[in-house]
Coordinates of C-alpha atoms in Angstrom, one line a residue:
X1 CA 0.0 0.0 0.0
X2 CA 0.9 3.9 -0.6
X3 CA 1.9 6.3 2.2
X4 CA -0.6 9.0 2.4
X5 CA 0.7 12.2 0.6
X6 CA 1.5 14.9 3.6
X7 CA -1.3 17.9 3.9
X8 CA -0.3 20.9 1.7
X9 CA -2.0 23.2 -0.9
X10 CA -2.3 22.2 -4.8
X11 CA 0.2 22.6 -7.4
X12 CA -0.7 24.5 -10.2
X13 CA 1.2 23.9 -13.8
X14 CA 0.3 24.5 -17.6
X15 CA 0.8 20.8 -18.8
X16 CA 1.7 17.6 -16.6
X17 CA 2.6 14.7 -18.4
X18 CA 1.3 11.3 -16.8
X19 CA 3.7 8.7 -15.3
X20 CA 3.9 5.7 -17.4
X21 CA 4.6 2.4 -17.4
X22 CA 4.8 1.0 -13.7
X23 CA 4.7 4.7 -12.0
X24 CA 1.1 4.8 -13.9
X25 CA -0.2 2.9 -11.2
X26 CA 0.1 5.7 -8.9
X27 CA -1.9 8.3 -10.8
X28 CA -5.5 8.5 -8.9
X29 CA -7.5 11.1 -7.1
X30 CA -5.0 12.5 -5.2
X31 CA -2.7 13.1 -7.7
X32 CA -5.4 15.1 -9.8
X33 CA -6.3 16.6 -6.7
X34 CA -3.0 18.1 -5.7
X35 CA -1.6 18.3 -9.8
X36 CA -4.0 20.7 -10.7
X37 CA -3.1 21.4 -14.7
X38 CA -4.6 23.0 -17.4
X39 CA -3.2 20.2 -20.0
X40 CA -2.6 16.2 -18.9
X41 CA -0.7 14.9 -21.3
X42 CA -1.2 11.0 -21.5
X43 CA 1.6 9.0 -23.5
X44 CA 3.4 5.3 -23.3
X45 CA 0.8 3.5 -25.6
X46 CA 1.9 0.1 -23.5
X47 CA 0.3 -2.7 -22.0
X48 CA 0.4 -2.1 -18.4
X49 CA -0.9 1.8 -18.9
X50 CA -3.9 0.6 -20.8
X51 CA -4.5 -2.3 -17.9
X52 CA -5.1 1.5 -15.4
X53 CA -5.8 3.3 -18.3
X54 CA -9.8 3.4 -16.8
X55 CA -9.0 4.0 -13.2
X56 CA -6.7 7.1 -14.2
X57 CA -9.3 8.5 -16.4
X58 CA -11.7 8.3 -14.0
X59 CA -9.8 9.4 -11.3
X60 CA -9.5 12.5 -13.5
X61 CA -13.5 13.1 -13.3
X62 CA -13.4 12.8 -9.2
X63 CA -10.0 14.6 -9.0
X64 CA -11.1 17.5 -11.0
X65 CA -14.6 17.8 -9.1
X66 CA -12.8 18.8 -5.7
X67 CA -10.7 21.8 -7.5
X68 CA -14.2 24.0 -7.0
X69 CA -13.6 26.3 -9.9
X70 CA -14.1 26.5 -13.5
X71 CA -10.4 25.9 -14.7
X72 CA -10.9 24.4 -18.2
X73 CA -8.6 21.5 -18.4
X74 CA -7.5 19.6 -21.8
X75 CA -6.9 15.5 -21.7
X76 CA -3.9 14.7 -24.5
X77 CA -3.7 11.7 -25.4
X78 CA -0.8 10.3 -27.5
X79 CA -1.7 6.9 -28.6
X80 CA -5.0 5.5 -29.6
X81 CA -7.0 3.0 -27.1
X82 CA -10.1 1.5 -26.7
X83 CA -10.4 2.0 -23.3
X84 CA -10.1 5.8 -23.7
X85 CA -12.4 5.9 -26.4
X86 CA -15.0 3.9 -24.2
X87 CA -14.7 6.0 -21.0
X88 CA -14.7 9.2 -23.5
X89 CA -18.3 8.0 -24.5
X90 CA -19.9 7.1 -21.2
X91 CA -18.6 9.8 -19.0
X92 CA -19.3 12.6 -21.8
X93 CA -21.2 14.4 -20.2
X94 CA -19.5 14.7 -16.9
X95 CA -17.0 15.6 -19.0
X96 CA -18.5 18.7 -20.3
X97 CA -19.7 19.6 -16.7
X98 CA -16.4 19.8 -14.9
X99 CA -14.7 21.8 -18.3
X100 CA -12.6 18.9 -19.3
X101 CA -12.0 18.7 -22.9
X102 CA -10.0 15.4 -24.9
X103 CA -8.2 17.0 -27.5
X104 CA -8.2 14.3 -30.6
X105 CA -6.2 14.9 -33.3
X106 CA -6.5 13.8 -37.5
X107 CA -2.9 15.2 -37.9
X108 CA 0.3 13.6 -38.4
X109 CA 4.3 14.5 -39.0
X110 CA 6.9 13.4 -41.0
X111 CA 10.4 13.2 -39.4
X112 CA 13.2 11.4 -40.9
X113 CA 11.8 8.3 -42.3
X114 CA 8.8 7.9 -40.1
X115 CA 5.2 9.4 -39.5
X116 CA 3.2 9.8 -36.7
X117 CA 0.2 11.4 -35.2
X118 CA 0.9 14.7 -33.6
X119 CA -1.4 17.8 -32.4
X120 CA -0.4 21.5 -31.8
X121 CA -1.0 23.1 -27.8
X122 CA -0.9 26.6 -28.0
X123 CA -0.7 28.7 -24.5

């Protein structure tokens, strides 16, 4: 089990990336109470993110309900997953309540010999 985080105000960035691979496992409703961002950035399409994949996204919705203000927020996601794509459908609406956005993107880049599927964050 996790030690309890000590008592202390919020932190308040532009953009947080999410820990991946292992560390993913310790993204919940604590973190998104006390990592208070106006972009989450979530990368590492691999196997044992998309095994928490739910529990972080949902974690989101009940993180992001204690902040009690209307700080829009953007969800980035970098790979493509079922999982996100099922939780973006049946929590919609929540979505739209607590000003969270999931910014999808049709565009890719070419770099060297590869492509990819990329999207522009202004601030």
């Amino acid at each position: 089990s996790r030690a309890a985080a000590p008592p202390g105000p919020p932190v308040y960035v532009d953009l947080a990336y999410m820990p991946g691979s292992w560390s993913a496992r310790t993204v919940d409703e604590e973190f998104f109470r006390r990592v208070r961002s106006l972009c989450y950035v979530v990368s590492g399409d691999d196997h044992l993110k998309e095994g928490v994949m739910r529990g972080i996204l949902d974690a989101l919705l009940a993180g992001k309900h204690q902040w009690g203000s209307d700080i829009q927020v953007t969800l980035i996601p970098t790979f493509d997953s079922l999982v996100m794509h099922e939780w973006y459908q049946e929590t919609h609406e929540r979505q739209q309540e607590l000003g969270i956005t999931v910014l999808g993107s049709n565009s890719t880049v070419a770099m060297q010999d590869e492509t990819f599927p990329a999207c522009k964050v202004e601030f």
